[in-house]
CSV table of N, CA and C in Angstrom, one decimal:
chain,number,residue,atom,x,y,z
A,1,UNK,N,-26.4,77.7,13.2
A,1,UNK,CA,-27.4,76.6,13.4
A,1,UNK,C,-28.8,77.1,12.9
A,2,UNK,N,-28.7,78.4,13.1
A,2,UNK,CA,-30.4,78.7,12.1
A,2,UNK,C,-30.5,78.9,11.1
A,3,UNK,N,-29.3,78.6,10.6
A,3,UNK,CA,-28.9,78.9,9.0
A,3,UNK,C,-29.8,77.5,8.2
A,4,UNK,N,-29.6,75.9,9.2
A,4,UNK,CA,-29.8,74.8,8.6
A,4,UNK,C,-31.3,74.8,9.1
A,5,UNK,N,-31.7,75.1,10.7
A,5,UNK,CA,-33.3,75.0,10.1
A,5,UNK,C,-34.2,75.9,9.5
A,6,UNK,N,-33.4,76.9,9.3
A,6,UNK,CA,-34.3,77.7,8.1
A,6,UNK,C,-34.3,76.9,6.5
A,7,UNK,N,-33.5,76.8,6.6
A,7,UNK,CA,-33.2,75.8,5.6
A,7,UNK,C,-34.2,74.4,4.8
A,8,UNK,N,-34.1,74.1,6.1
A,8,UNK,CA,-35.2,72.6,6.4
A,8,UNK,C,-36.5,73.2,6.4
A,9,UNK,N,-36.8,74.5,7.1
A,9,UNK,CA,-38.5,74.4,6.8
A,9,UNK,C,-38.9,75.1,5.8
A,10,UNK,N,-37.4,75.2,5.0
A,10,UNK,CA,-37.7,76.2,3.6
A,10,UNK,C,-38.2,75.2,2.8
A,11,UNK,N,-37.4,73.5,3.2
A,11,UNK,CA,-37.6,72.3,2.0
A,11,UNK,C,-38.8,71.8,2.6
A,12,UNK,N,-39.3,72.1,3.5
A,12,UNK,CA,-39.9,71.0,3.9
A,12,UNK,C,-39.7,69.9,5.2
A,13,UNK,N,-40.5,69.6,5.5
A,13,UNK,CA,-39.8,68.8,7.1
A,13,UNK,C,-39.4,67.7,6.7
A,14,UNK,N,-38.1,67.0,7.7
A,14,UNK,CA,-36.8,66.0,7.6
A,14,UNK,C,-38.0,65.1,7.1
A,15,UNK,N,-38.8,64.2,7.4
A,15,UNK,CA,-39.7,63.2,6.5
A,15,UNK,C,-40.4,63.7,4.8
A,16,UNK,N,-40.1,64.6,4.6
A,16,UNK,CA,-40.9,64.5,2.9
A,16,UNK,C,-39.0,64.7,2.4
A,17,UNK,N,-38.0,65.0,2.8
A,17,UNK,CA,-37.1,64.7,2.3
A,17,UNK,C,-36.5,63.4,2.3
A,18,UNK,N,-36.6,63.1,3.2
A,18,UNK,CA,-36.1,61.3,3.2
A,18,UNK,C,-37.3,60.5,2.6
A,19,UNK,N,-38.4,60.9,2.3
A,19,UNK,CA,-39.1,60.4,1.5
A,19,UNK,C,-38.7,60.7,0.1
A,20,UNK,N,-38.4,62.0,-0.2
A,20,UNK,CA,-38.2,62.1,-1.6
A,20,UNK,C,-36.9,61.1,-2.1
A,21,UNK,N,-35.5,61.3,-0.7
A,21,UNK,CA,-34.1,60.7,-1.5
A,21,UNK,C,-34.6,59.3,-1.7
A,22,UNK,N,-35.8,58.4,-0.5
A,22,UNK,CA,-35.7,57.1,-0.6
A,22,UNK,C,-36.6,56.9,-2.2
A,23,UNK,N,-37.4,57.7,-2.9
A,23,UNK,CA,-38.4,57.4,-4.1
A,23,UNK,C,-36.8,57.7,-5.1
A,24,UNK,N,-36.1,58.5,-4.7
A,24,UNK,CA,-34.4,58.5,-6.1
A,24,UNK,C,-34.2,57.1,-5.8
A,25,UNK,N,-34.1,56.9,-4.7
A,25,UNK,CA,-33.5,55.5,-4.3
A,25,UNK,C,-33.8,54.2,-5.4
A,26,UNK,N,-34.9,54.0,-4.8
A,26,UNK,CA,-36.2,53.2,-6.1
A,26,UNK,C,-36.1,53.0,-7.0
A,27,UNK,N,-36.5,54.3,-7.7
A,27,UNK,CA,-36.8,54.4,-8.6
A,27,UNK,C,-35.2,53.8,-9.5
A,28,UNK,N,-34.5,54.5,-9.0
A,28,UNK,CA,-33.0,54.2,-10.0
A,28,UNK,C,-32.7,52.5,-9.9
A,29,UNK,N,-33.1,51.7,-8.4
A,29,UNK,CA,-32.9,50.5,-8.5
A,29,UNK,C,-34.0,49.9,-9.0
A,30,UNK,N,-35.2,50.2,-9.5
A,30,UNK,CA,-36.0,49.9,-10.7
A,30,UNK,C,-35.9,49.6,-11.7
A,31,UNK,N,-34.9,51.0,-12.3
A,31,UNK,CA,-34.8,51.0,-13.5
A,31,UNK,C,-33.2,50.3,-13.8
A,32,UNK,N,-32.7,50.0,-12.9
A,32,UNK,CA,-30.7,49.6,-13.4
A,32,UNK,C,-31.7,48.2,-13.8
A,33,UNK,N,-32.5,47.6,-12.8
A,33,UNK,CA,-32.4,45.9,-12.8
A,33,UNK,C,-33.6,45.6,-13.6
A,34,UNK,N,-34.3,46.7,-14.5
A,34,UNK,CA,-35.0,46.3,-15.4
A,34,UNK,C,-33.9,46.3,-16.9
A,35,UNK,N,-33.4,47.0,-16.7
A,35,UNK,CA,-32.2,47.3,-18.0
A,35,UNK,C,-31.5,45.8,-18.0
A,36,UNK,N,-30.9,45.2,-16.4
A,36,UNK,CA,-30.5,44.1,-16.5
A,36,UNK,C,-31.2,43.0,-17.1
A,37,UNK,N,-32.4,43.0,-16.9
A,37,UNK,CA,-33.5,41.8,-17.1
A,37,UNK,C,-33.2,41.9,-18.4
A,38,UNK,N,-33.7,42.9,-18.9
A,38,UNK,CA,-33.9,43.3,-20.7
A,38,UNK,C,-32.4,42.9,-21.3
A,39,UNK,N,-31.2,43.0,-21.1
A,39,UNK,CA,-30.5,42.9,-21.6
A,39,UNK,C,-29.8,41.5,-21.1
A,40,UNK,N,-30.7,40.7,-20.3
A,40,UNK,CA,-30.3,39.1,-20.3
A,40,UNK,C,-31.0,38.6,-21.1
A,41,UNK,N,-32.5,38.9,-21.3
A,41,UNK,CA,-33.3,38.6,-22.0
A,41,UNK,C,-32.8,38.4,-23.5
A,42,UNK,N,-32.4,39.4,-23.9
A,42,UNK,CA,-31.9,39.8,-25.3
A,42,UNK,C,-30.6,38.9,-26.1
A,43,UNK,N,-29.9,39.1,-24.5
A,43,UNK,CA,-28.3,38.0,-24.7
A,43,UNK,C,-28.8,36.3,-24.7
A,44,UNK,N,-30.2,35.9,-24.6
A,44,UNK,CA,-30.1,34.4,-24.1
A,44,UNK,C,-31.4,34.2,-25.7
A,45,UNK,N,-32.0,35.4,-26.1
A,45,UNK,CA,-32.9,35.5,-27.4
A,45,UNK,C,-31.7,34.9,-28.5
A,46,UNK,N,-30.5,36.2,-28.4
A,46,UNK,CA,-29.7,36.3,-29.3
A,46,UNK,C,-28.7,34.9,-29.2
A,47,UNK,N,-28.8,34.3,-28.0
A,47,UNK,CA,-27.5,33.2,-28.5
A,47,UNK,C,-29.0,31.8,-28.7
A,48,UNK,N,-30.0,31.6,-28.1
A,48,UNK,CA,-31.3,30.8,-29.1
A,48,UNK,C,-31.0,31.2,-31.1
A,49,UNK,N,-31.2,32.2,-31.3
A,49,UNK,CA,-30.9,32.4,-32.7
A,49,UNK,C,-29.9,31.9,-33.0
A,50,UNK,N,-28.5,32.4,-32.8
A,50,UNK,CA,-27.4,32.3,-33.4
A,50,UNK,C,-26.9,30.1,-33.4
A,51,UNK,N,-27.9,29.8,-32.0
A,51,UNK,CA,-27.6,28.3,-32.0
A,51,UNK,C,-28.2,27.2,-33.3
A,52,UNK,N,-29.5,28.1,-33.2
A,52,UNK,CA,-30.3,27.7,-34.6
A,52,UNK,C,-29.9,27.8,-35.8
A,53,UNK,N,-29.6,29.0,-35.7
A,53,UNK,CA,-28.7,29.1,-37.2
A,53,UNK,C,-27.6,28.2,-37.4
A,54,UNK,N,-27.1,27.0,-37.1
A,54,UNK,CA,-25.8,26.5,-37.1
A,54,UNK,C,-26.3,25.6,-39.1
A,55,UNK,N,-27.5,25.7,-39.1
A,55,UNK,CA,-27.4,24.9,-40.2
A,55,UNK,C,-28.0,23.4,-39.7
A,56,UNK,N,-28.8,23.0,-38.8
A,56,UNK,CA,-28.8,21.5,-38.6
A,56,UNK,C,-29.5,20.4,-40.0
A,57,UNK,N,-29.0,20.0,-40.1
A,57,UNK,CA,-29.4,19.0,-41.1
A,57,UNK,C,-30.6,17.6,-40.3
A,58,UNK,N,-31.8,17.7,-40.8
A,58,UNK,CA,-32.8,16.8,-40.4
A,58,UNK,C,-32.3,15.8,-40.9
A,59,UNK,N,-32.3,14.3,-40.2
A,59,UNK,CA,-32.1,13.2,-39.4
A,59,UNK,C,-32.6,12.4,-40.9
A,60,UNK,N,-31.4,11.7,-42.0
A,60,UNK,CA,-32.2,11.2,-42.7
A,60,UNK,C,-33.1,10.0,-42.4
A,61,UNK,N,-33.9,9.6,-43.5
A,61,UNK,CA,-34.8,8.5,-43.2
A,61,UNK,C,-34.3,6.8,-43.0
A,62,UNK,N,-34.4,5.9,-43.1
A,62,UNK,CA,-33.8,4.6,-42.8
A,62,UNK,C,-34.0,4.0,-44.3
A,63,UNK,N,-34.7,4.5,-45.1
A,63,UNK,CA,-34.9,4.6,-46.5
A,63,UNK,C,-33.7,5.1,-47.5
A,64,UNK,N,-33.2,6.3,-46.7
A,64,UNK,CA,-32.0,7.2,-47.4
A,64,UNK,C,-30.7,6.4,-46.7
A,65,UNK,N,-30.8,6.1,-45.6
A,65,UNK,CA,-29.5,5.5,-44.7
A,65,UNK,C,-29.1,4.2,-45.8
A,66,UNK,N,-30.3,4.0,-46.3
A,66,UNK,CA,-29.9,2.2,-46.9
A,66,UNK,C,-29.0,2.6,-48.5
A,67,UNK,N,-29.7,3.5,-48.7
A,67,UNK,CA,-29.5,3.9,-50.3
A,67,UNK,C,-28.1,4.8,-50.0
A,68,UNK,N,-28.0,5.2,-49.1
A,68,UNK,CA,-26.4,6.1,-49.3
A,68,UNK,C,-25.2,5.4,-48.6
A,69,UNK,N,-25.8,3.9,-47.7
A,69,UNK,CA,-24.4,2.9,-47.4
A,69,UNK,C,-24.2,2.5,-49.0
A,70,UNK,N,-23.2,1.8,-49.0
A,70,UNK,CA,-22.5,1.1,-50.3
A,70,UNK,C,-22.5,-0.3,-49.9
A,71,UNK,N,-22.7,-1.0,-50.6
A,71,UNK,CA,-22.8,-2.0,-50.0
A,71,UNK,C,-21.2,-2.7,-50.1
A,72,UNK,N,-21.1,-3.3,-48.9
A,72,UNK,CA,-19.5,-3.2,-48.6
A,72,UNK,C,-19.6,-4.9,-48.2
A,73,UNK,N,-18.6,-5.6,-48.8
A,73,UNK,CA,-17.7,-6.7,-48.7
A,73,UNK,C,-17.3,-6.9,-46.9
A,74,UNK,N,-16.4,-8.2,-46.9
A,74,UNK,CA,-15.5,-8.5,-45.7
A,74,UNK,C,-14.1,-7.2,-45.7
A,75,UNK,N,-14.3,-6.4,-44.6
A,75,UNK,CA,-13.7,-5.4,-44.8
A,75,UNK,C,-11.9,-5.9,-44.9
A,76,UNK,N,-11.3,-4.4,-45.6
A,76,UNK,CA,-10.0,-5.5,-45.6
A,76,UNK,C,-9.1,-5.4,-44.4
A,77,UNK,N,-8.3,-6.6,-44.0
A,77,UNK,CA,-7.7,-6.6,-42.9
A,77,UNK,C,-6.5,-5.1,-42.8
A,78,UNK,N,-6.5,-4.4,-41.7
A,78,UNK,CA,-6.3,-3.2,-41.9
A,78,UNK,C,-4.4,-3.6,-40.8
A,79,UNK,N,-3.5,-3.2,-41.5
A,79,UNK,CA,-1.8,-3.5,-40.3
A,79,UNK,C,-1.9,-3.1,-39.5
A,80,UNK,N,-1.3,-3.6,-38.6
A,80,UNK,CA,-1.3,-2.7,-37.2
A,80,UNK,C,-0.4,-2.1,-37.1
A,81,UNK,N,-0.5,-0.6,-36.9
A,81,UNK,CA,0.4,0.3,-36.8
A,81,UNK,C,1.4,0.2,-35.5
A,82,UNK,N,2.7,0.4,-35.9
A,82,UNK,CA,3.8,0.5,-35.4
A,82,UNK,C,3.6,0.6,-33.8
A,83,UNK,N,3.8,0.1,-33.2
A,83,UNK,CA,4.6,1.1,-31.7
A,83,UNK,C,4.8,2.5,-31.5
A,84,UNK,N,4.2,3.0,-31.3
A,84,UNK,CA,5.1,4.5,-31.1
A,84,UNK,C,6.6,4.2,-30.4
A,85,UNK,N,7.6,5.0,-30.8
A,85,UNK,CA,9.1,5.4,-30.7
A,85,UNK,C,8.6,6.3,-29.3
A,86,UNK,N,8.8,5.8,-28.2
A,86,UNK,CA,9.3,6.4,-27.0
A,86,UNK,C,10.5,7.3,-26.6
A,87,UNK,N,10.5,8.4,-26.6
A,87,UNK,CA,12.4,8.8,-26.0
A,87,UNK,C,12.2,10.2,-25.2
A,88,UNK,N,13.3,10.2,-24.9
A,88,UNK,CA,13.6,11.4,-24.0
A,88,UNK,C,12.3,10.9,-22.5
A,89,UNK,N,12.1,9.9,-21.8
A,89,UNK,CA,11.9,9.9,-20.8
A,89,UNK,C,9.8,9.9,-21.2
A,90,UNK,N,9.2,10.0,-22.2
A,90,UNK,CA,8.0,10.0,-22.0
A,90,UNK,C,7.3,8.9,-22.0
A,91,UNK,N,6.0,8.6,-20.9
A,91,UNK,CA,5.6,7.2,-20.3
A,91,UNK,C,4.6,6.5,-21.5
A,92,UNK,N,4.4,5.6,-21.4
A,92,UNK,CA,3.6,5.0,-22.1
A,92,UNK,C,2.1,5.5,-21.9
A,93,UNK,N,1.5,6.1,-20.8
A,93,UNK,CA,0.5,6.8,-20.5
A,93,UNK,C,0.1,7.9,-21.6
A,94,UNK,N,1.8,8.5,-21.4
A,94,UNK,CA,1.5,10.2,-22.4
A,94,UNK,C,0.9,9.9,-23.6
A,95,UNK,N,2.2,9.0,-24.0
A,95,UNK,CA,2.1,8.2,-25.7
A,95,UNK,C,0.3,8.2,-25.5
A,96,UNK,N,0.0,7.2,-25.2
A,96,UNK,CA,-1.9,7.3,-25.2
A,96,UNK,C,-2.8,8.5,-25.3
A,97,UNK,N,-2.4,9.2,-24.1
A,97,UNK,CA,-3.1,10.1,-24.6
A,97,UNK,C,-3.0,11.2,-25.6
A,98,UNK,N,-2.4,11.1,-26.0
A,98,UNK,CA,-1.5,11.9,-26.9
A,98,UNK,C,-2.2,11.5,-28.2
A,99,UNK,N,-1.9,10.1,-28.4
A,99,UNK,CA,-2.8,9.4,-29.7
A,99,UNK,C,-4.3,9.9,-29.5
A,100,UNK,N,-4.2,9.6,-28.2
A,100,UNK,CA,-6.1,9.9,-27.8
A,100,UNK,C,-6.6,11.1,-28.8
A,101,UNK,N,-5.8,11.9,-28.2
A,101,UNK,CA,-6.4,13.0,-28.5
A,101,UNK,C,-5.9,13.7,-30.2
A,102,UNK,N,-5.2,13.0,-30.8
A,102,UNK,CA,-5.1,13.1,-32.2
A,102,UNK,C,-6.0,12.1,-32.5
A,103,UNK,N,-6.9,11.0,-32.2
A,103,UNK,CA,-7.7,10.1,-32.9
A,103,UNK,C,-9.4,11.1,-32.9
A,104,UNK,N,-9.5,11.7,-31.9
A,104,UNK,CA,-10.7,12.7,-31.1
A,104,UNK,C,-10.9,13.9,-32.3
A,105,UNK,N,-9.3,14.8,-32.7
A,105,UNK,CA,-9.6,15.5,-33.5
A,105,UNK,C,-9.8,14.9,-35.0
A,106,UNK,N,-9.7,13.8,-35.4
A,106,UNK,CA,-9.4,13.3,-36.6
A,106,UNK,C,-10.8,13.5,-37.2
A,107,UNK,N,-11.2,14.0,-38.6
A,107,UNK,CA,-12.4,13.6,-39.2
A,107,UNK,C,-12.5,12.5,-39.6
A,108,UNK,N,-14.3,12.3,-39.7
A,108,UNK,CA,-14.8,11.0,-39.8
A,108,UNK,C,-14.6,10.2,-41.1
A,109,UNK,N,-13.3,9.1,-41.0
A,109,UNK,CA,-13.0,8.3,-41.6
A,109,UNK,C,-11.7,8.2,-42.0
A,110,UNK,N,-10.6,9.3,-41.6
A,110,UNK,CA,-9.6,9.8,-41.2
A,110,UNK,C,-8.8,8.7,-40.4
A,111,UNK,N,-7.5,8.0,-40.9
A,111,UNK,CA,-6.7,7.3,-39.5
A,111,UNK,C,-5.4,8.1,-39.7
A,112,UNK,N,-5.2,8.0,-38.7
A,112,UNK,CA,-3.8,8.7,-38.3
A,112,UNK,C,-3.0,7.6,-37.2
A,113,UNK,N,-2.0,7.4,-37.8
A,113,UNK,CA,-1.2,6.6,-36.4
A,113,UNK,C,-0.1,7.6,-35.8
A,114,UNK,N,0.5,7.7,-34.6
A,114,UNK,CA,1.3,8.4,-33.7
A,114,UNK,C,2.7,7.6,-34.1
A,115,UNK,N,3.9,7.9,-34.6
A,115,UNK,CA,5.2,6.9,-34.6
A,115,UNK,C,6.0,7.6,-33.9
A,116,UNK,N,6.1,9.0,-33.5
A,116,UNK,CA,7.0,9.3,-32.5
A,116,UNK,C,7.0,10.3,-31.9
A,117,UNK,N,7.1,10.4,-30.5
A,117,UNK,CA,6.3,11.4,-29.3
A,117,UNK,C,8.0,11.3,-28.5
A,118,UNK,N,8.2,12.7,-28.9
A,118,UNK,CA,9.3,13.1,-28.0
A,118,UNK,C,9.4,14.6,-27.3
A,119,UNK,N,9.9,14.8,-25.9
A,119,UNK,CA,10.1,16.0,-25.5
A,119,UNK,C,10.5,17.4,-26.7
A,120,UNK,N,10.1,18.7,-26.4
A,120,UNK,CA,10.8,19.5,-27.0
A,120,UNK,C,11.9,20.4,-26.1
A,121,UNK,N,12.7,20.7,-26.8
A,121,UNK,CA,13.7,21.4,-25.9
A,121,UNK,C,13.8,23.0,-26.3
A,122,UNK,N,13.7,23.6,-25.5
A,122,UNK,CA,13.9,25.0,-25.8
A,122,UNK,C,14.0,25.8,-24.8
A,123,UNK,N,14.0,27.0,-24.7
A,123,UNK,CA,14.0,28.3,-23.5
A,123,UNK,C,13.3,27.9,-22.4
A,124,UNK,N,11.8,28.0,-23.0
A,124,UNK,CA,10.8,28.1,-22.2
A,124,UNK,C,10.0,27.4,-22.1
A,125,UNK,N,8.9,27.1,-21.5
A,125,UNK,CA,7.9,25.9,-21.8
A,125,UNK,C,6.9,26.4,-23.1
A,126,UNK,N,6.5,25.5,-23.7
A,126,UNK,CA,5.5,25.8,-25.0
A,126,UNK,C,4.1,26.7,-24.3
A,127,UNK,N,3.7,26.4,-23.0
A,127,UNK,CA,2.3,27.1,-22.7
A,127,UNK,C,3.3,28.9,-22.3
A,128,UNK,N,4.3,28.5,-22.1
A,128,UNK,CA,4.5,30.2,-21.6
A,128,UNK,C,5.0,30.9,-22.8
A,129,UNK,N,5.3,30.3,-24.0
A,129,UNK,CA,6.0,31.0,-25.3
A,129,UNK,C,4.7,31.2,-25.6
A,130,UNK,N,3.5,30.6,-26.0
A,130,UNK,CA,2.2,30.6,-26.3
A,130,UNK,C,1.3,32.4,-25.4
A,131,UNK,N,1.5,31.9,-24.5
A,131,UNK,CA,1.0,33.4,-23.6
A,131,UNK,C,1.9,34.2,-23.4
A,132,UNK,N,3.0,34.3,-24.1
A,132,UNK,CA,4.1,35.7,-24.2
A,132,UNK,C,3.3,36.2,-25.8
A,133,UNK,N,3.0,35.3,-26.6
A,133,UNK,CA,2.9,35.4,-27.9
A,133,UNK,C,1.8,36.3,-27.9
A,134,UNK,N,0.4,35.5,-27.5
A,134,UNK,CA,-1.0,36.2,-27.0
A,134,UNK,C,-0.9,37.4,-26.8
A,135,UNK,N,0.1,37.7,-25.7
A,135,UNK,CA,0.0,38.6,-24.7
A,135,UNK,C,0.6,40.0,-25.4
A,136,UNK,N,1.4,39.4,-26.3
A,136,UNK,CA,2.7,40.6,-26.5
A,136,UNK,C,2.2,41.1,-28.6
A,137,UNK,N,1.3,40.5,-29.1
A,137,UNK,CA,0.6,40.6,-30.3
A,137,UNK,C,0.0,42.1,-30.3
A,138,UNK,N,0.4,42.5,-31.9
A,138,UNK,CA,0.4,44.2,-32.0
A,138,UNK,C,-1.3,44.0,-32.0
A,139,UNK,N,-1.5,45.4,-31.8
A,139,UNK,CA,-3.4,45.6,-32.3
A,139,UNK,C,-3.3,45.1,-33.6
């Protein structure tokens, strides 16, 4: 036991040490959450740039809008596309959204009609062959 207060009044008394460990303390949580700041900073700089860079094209004039419509007739009466072919048990809901979401992807001026929405049969379900696929892909 006189080993440790020799020791202590070699360092110095128990307060200028717990003062010194609490200034490591600090100082290191100082410096972690300035590094954080700086490198949010940087990540929220870097995706402002990269959003801007997308290329936006300025808003033509009502001058330019007139000159680049064509001037267009009584449009022509357009068939109404088929019914979708329902089978294997899928609702008339699916069918919808199904089209939905093929009319969503379509580019502008693009029609696509839906003629036939049917189950697929196989092993496994298509989301788990998909994340075996992901999962199991060489480097």
């Amino acid at each position: 036991m006189s080993n440790a207060w020799t020791a202590l009044s070699a360092a110095g008394s128990a307060g200028e040490v717990l003062g010194e460990a609490g200034m490591t303390v600090v100082i290191g949580l100082v410096v972690v959450f300035s590094v954080l700041i700086l490198l949010t900073f940087i990540f929220w700089l870097f995706g402002k740039v990269m959003s801007g860079a997308g290329g936006k094209k300025a808003a033509p004039s009502s001058q330019e809008k007139a000159d680049a419509m064509p001037a267009v007739s009584a449009p022509a009466p357009v068939p109404a596309a088929p019914a979708p072919v329902v089978s294997g048990g899928v609702s008339d809901e699916v069918v919808a959204v199904i089209a939905a979401a093929v009319a969503a992807m379509a580019p502008e001026g693009k029609r696509y009609a839906v003629r036939r929405v049917s189950r697929v049969r196989g092993e496994r379900p298509v989301w788990a062959a998909a994340g075996i696929a992901e999962n199991t892909r060489p480097f």
